[in-house]
XYZ file of C-alpha atoms in Angstrom:
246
model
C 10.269 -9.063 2.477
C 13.038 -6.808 0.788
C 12.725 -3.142 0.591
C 15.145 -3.604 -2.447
C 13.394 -4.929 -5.422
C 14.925 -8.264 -7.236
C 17.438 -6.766 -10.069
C 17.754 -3.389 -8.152
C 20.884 -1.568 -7.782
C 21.462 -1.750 -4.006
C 23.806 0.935 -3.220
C 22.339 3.548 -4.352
C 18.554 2.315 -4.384
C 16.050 5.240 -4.369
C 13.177 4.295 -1.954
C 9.755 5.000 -2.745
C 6.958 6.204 -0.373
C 5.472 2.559 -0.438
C 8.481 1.259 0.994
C 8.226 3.669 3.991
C 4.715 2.260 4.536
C 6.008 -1.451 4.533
C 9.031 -0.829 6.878
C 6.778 1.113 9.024
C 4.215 -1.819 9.036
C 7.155 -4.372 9.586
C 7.901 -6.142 13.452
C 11.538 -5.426 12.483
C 14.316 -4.204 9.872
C 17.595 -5.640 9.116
C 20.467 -4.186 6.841
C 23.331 -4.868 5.986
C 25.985 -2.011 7.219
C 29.150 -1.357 6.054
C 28.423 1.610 3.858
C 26.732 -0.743 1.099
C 23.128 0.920 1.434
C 24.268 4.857 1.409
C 20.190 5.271 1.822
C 19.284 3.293 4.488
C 19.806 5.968 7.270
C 17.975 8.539 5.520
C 15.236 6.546 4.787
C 15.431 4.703 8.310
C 14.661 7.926 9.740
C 11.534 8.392 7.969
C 10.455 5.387 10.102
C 9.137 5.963 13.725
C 9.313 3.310 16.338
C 10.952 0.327 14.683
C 14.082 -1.862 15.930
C 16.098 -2.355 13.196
C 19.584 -4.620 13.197
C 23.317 -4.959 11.529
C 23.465 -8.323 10.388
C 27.206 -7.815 9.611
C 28.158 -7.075 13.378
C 31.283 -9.381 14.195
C 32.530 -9.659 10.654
C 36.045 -8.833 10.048
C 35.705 -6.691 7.106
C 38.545 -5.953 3.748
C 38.904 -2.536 3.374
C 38.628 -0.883 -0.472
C 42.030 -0.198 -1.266
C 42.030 2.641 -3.941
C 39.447 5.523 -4.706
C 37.353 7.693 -2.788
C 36.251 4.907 -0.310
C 39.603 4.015 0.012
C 39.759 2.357 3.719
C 36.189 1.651 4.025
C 34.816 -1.995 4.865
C 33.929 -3.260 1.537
C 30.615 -3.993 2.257
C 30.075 -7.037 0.116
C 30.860 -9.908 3.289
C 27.794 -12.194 2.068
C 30.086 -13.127 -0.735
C 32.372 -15.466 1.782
C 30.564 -18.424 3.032
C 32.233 -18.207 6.452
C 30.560 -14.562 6.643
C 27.180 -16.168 5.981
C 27.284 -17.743 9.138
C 27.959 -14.758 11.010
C 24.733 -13.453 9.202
C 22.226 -16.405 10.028
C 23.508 -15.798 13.678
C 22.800 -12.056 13.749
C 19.636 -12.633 11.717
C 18.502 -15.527 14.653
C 19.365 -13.724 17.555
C 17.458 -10.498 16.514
C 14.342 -12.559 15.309
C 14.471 -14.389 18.928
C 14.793 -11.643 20.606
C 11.935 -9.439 19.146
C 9.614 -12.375 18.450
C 11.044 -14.711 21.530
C 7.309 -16.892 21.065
C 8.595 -18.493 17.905
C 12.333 -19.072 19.208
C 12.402 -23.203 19.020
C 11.403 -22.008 15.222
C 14.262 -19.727 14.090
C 16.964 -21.201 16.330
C 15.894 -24.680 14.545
C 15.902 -23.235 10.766
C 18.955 -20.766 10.972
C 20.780 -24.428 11.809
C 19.237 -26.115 8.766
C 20.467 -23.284 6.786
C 23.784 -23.112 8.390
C 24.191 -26.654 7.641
C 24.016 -25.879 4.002
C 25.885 -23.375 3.685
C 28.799 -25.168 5.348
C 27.949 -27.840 2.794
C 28.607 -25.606 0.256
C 31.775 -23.880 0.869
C 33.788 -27.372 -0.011
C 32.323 -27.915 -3.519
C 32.675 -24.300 -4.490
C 35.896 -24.675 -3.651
C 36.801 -27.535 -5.674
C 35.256 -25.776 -8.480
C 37.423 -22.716 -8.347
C 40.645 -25.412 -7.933
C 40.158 -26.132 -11.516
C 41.499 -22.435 -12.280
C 45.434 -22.880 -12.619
C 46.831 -21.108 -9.516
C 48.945 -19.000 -11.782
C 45.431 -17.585 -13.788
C 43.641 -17.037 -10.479
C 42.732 -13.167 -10.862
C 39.242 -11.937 -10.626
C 38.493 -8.524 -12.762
C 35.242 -7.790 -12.795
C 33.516 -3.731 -13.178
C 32.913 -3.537 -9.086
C 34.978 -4.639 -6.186
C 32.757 -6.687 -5.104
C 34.614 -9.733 -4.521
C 36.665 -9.292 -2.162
C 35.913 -11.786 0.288
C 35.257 -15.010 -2.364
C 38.916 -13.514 -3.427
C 40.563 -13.972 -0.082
C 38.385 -17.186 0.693
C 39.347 -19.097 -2.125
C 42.811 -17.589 -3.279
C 42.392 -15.701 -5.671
C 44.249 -11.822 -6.674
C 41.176 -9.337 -7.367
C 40.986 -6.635 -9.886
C 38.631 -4.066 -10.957
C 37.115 -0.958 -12.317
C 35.577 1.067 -9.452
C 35.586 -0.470 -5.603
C 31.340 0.358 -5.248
C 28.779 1.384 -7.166
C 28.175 4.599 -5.533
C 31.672 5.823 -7.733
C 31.765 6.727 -10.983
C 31.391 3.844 -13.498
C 33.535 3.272 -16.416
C 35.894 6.676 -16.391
C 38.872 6.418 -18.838
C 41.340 6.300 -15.670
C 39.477 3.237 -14.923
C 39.458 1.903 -17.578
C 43.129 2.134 -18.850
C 44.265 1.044 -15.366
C 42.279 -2.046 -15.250
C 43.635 -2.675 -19.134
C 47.378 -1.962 -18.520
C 46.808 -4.642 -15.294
C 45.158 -7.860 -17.379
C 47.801 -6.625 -20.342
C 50.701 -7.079 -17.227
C 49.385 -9.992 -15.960
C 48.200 -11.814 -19.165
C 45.082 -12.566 -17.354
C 42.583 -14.663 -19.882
C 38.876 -13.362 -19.030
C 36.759 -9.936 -17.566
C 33.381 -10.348 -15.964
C 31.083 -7.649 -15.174
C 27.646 -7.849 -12.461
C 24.185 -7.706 -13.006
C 23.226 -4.754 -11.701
C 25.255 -2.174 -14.273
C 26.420 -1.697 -17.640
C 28.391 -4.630 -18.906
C 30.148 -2.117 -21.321
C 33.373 -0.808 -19.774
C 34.023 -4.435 -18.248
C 33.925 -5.044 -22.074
C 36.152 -2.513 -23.382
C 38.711 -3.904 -20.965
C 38.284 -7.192 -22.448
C 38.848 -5.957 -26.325
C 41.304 -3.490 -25.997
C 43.145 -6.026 -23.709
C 42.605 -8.747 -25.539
C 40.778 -11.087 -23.121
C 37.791 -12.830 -23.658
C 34.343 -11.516 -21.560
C 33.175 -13.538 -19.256
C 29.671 -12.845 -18.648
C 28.004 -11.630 -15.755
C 28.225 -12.250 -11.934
C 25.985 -11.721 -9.271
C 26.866 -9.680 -5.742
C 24.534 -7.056 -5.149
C 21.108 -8.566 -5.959
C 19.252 -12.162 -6.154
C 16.753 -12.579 -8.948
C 12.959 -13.227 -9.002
C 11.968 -16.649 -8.526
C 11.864 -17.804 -12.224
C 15.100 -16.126 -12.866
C 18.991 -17.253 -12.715
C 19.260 -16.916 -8.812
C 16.484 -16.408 -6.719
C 18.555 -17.879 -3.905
C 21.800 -17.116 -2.264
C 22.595 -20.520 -2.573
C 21.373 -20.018 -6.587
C 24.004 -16.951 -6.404
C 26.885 -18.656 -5.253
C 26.263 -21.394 -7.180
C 25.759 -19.255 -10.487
C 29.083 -16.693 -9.862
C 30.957 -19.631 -9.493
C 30.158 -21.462 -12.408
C 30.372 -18.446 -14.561
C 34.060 -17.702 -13.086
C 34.985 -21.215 -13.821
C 33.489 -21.261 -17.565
C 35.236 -18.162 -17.996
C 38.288 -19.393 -17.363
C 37.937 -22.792 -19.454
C 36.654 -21.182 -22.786
């Protein structure tokens, strides 16, 4: 179960006093690391007795270039398929080791699920092929892409590096505008966490179209867009492609 509810800003996620109850009730905790939940610690220590794990540990991370996190680990790895796997092996190793009766059961799923996330990496990358090389920037409001950048060659742009910055500031803004002017790049996204309206503003005053909205930082409920990380990949992608092809 996720402390973080579907649709909830991550990064800067206020925790309730029911949420200390259900980590405190909970056989174990995992996070994520790499400065994305700013909380966690705080609220971690409100918690007495109760092994909780990095799932990122072993991932090479991208550090945020610009901004008052400048040289951080961007936090966002999930969003590279070859990082996934580093997760389901930190995920099965903690949940055999803390619950070693049911180890024939975790070591057997985390390989069905690494099986299909290795099946996925090829078609998303055919998908993002179909964006002419010379078009392949991503702008979106957060830095969030970092990784799916790198993985699948593409130049990345955007507003703020994390959502814990400020959001939308003029300097933002006109930077991010002068860029996709320089560059003649066709289409903005935004995320689904924030306000869609600076990503927006880039997009009119720059003359690019708006792409619609991507999804990093949080999976849906079940009846909703993505309720999977599959259903997240899948759905980012096909929204960067559209973008592109409008």
């Amino acid at each position: 179960e996720s402390i973080t509810k579907p649709g909830a800003e991550i990064h800067d996620y206020q925790p309730t006093p029911q949420d200390i109850v259900k980590a405190q009730s909970a056989d174990l905790v995992l996070w994520n690391g790499m400065n994305l939940e700013s909380w966690f610690e705080r609220f971690f220590a409100q918690v007495k007795d109760k092994p909780a794990v990095v799932v990122t540990e072993g991932i090479e991370p991208i550090s945020i270039y610009e901004g008052p996190y400048k040289d951080k680990p961007n936090p966002h790895a999930w969003m590279s398929t070859k990082n996934a796997l580093i997760y389901i092996e930190n995920i099965r190793q903690a949940l055999v080791k803390y619950d070693p009766a049911n180890a024939e059961a975790y070591n057997a799923n985390a390989k069905a699920y690494a099986d299909k996330i290795v099946a996925l990496d090829q078609p998303l990358r055919e998908r993002l092929a179909k964006v002419p090389e010379a078009q392949r920037w991503l702008v979106t409001s957060e830095g969030a892409f970092s990784y799916l950048a790198r993985d699948y060659g593409f130049k990345e742009l955007y507003l703020w590096a994390i959502n814990q910055d400020e959001q939308g500031t003029p300097k933002q803004i006109r930077k991010v505008i002068d860029q996709v002017r320089k560059h003649q790049i066709p289409v903005v996204f935004s995320e689904s966490t924030i306000s869609d309206k600076p990503a927006k503003q880039v997009a009119k005053e720059s003359k690019a179209r708006y792409g619609g909205v991507l999804y990093v930082d949080s999976l849906s409920t079940k009846d909703g867009k993505v309720p999977t990380y599959v259903d997240l990949l899948n759905v980012t992608v096909s929204t960067i492609v559209a973008g592109f092809e409008k």
